[in-house]
Tab-separated table of C-alpha atoms in Angstrom:
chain	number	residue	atom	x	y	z
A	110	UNK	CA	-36.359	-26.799	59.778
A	111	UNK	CA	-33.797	-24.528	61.098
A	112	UNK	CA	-33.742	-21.006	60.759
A	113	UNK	CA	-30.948	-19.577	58.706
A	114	UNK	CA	-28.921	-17.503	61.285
A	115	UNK	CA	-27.571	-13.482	60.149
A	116	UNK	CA	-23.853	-14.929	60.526
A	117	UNK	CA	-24.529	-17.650	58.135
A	118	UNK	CA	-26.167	-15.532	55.608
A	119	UNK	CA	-23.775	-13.155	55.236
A	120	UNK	CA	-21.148	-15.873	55.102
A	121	UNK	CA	-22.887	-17.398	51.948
A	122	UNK	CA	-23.182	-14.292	50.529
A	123	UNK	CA	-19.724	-13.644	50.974
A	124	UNK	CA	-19.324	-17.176	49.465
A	125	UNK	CA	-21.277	-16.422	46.726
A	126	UNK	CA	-19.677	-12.612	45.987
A	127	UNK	CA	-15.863	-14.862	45.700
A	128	UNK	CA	-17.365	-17.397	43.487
A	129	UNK	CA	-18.685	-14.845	41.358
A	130	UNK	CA	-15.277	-12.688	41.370
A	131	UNK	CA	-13.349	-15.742	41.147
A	132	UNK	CA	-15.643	-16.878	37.545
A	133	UNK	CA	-14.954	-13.203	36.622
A	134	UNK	CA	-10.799	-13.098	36.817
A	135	UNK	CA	-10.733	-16.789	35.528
A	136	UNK	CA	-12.912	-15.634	32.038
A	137	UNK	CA	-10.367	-12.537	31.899
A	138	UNK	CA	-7.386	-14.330	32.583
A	139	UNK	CA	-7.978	-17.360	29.975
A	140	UNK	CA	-9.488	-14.474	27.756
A	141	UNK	CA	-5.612	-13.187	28.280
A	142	UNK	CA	-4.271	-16.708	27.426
A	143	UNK	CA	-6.256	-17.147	24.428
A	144	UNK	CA	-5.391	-13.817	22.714
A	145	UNK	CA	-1.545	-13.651	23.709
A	146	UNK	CA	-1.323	-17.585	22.365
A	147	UNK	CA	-3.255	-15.981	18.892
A	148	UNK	CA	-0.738	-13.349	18.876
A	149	UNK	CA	2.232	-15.736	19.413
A	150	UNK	CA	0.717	-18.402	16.885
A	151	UNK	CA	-0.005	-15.847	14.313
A	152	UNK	CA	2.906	-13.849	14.722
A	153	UNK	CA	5.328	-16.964	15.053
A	154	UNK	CA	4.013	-19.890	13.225
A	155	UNK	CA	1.693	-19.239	10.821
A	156	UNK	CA	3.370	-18.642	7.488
A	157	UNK	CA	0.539	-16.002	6.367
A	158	UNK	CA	-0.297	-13.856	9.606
A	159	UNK	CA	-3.874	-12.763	9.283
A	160	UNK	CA	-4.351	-8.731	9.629
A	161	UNK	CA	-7.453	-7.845	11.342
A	162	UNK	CA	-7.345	-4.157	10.608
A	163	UNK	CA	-10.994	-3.908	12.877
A	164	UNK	CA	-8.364	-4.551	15.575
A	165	UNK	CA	-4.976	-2.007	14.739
A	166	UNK	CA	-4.761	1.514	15.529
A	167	UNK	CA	-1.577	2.368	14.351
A	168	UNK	CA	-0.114	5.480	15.400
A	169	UNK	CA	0.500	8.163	12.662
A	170	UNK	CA	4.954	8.802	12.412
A	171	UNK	CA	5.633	12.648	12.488
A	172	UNK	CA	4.872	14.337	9.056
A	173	UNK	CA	5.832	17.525	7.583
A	174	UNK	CA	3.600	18.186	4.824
A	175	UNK	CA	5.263	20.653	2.142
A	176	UNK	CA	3.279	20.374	-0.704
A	177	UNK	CA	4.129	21.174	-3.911
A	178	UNK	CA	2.527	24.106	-5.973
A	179	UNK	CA	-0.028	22.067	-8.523
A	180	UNK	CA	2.025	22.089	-11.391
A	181	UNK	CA	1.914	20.252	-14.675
A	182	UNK	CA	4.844	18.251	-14.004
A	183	UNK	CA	5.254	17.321	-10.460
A	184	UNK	CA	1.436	18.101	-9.056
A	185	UNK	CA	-1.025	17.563	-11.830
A	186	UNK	CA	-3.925	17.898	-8.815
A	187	UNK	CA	-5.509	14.699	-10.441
A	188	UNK	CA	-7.551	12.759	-7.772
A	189	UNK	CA	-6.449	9.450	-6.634
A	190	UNK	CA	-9.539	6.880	-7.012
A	191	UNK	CA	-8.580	4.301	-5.286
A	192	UNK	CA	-5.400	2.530	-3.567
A	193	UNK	CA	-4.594	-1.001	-3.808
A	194	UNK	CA	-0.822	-0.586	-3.102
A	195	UNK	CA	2.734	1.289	-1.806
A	196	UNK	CA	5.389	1.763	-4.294
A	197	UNK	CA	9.020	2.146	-2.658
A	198	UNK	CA	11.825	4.308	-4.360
A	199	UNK	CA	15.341	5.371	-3.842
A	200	UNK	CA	16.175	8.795	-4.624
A	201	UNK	CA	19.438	7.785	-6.783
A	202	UNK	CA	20.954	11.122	-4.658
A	203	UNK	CA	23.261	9.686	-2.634
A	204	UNK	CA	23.459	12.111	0.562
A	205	UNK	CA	20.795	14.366	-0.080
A	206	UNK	CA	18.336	14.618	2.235
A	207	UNK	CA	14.581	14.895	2.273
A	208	UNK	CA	13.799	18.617	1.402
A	209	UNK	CA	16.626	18.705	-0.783
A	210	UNK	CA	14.696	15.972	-2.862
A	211	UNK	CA	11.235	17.553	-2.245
A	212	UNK	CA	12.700	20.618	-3.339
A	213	UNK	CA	13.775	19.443	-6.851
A	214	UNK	CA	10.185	18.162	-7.437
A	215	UNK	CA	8.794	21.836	-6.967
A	216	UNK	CA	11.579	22.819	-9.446
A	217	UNK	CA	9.933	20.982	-12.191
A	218	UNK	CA	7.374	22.988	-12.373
A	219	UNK	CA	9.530	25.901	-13.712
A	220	UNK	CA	10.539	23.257	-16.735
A	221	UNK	CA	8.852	22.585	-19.946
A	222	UNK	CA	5.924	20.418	-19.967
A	223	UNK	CA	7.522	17.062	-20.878
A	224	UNK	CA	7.077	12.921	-19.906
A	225	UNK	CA	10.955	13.860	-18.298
A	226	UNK	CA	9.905	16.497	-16.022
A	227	UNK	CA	7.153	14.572	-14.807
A	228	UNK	CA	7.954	13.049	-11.398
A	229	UNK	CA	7.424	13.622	-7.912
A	230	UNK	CA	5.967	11.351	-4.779
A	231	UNK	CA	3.713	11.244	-2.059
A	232	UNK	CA	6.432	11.299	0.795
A	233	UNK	CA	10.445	11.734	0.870
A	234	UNK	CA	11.383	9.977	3.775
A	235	UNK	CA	15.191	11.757	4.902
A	236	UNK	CA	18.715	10.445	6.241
A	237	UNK	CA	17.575	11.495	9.526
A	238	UNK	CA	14.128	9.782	9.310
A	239	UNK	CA	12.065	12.680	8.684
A	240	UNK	CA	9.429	12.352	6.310
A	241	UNK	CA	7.889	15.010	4.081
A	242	UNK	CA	4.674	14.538	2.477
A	243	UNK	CA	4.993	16.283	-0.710
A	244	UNK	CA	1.422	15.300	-1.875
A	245	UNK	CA	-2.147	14.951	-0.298
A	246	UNK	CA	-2.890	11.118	-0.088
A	247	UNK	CA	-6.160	11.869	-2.557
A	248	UNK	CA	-4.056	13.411	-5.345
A	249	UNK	CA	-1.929	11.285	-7.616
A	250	UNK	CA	1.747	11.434	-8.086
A	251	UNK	CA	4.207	11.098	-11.018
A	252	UNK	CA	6.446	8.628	-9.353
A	253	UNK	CA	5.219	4.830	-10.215
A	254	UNK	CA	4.487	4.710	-14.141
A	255	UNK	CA	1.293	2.912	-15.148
A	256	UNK	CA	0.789	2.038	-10.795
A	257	UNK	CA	0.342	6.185	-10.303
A	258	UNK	CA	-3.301	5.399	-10.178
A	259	UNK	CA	-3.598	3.280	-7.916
A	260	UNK	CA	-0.608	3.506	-5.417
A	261	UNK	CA	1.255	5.827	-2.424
A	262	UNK	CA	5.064	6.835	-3.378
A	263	UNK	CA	7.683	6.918	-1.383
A	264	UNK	CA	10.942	8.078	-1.753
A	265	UNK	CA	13.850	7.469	0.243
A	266	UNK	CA	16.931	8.898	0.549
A	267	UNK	CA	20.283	7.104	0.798
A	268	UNK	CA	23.577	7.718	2.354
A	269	UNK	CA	25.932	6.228	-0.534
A	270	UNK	CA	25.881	4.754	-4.203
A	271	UNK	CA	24.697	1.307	-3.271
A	272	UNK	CA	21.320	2.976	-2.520
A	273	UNK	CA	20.785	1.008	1.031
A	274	UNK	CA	18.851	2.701	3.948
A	275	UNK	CA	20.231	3.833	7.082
A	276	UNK	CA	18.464	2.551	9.955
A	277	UNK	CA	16.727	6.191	10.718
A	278	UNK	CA	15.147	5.914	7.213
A	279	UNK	CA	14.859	2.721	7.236
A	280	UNK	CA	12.404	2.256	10.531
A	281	UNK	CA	10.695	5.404	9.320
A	282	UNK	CA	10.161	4.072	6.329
A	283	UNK	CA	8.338	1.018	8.124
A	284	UNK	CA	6.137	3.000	10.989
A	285	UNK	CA	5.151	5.046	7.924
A	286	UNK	CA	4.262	1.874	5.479
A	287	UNK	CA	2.344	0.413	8.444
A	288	UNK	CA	0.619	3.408	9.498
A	289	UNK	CA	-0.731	3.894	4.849
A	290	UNK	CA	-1.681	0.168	5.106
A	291	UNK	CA	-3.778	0.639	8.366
A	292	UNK	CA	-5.178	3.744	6.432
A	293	UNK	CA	-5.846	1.565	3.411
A	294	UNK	CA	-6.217	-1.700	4.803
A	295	UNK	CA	-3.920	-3.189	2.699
A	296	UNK	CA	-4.716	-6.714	1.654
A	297	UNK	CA	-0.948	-8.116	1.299
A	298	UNK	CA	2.084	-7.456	2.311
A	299	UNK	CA	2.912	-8.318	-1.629
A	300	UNK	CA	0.922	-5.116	-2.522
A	301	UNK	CA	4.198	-3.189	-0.825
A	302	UNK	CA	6.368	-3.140	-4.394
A	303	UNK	CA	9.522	-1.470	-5.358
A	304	UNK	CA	9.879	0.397	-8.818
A	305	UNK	CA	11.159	-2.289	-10.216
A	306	UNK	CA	8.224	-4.749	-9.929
A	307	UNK	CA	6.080	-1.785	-11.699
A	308	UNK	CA	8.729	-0.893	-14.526
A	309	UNK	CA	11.927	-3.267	-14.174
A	310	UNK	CA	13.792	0.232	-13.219
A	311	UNK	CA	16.292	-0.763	-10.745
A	312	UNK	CA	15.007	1.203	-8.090
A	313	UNK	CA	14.943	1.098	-5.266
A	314	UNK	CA	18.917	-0.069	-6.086
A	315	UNK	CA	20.251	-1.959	-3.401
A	316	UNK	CA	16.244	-3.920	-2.672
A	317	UNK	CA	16.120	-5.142	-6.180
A	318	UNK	CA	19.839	-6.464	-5.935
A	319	UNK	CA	19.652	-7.975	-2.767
A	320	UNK	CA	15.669	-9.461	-2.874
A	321	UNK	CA	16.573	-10.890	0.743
A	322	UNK	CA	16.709	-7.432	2.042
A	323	UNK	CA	13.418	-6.697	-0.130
A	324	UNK	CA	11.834	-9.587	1.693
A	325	UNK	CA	12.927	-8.478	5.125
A	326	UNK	CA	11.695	-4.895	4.577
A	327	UNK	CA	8.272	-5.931	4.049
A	328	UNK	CA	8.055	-8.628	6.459
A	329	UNK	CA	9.352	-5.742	8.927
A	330	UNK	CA	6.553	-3.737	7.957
A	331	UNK	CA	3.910	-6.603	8.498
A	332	UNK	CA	4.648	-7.258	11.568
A	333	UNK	CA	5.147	-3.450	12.790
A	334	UNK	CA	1.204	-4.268	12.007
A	335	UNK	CA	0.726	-7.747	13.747
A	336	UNK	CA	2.091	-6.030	16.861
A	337	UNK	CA	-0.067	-3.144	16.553
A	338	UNK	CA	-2.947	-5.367	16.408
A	339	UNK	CA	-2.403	-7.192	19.809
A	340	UNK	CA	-1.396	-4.355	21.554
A	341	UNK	CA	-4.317	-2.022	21.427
């Protein structure tokens, strides 16, 4: 039998070191295939996208919190239990902007204590996309009728009558829905609900008239989460 000469070991062992490497980069790449073809399937062509929330780190938007004084009427300080849902609202103030709003909340507690006085919300969101948290995430808010219990408000504030976003408040609006449902894990994208679906109030205005737009908004905000999910 021949004797296995230096030069040839080391060129099987350099053989075998490429093979290896080569087995290594062709698991990662088709690892890579696999899980950008999941993301385009399920982002693309699958009618209910599956949210893997073990997988998303979303990012929490800028926040100014501002709380309001605990109050009777705009910050009863009760705890929030649970929450199965986000509640969207319009401010109905055409033009004002988010401290303006969050400011008119602390006024109520200067007013009788009465079911009309009784409103607030977890967040104002403003014209120029700034959002102000006006409440701690485990204390209710008077905002969302017999849904207080079990939801996050948010108000948003509107540039004229017909109550429709602008596209700062707007895409704030949706890095800060995705960012509560990461929080919360969210189960739907049907547990995002306006006013309306809670009361019949048309509010927020121009999302219950147009339901298109209503639909769009929350598909926005679904996949602001997909595409969290395959990019960390």
């Amino acid at each position: 039998m021949k004797r296995i000469t230096k030069r040839k070991k080391k060129q099987i062992r350099r053989t075998v070191v490429l093979i290896i490497a080569a087995g290594i980069i062709a698991a990662a790449a088709l690892g890579m295939i696999l899980s950008i073809t999941g993301y385009i399937y399920n982002r693309y062509f699958t009618k209910e996208p599956v949210i893997a929330y073990d997988k998303i780190r979303v990012d929490q938007p800028e926040i100014t919190e501002d709380f309001l004084t605990v109050n009777g009427n705009s910050r009863p300080g009760s705890r929030l239990k649970k929450v199965n849902g986000i509640v969207i609202h319009y401010t109905a103030n055409p033009g004002t902007g988010a401290k303006a709003n969050r400011d008119y909340f602390e006024s109520r507690k200067d007013q009788e204590d009465a079911t009309a006085n009784k409103v607030s919300s977890h967040f104002v969101i403003g014209l120029d996309g700034e959002i102000i948290q006006c409440i701690p995430l485990n204390e209710i808010a008077y905002a969302s009728n017999d849904r207080n219990k079990d939801t996050i408000s948010i108000e948003c504030c509107h540039p004229r009558k017909n109550g429709r976003f602008n596209k700062k408040t707007y895409h704030s609006l949706v890095k800060l829905c995705a960012w509560l449902c990461s929080q919360y894990e969210i189960a739907d994208k049907i547990d995002i609900i306006r006013h309306y679906d809670v009361t019949g109030k048309l509010c927020p205005l121009y999302y219950v008239k147009h339901p298109d737009k209503w639909e769009r908004l929350r598909t926005d905000i679904w996949n602001e989460l997909l595409d969290n999910q395959y990019k960390n």
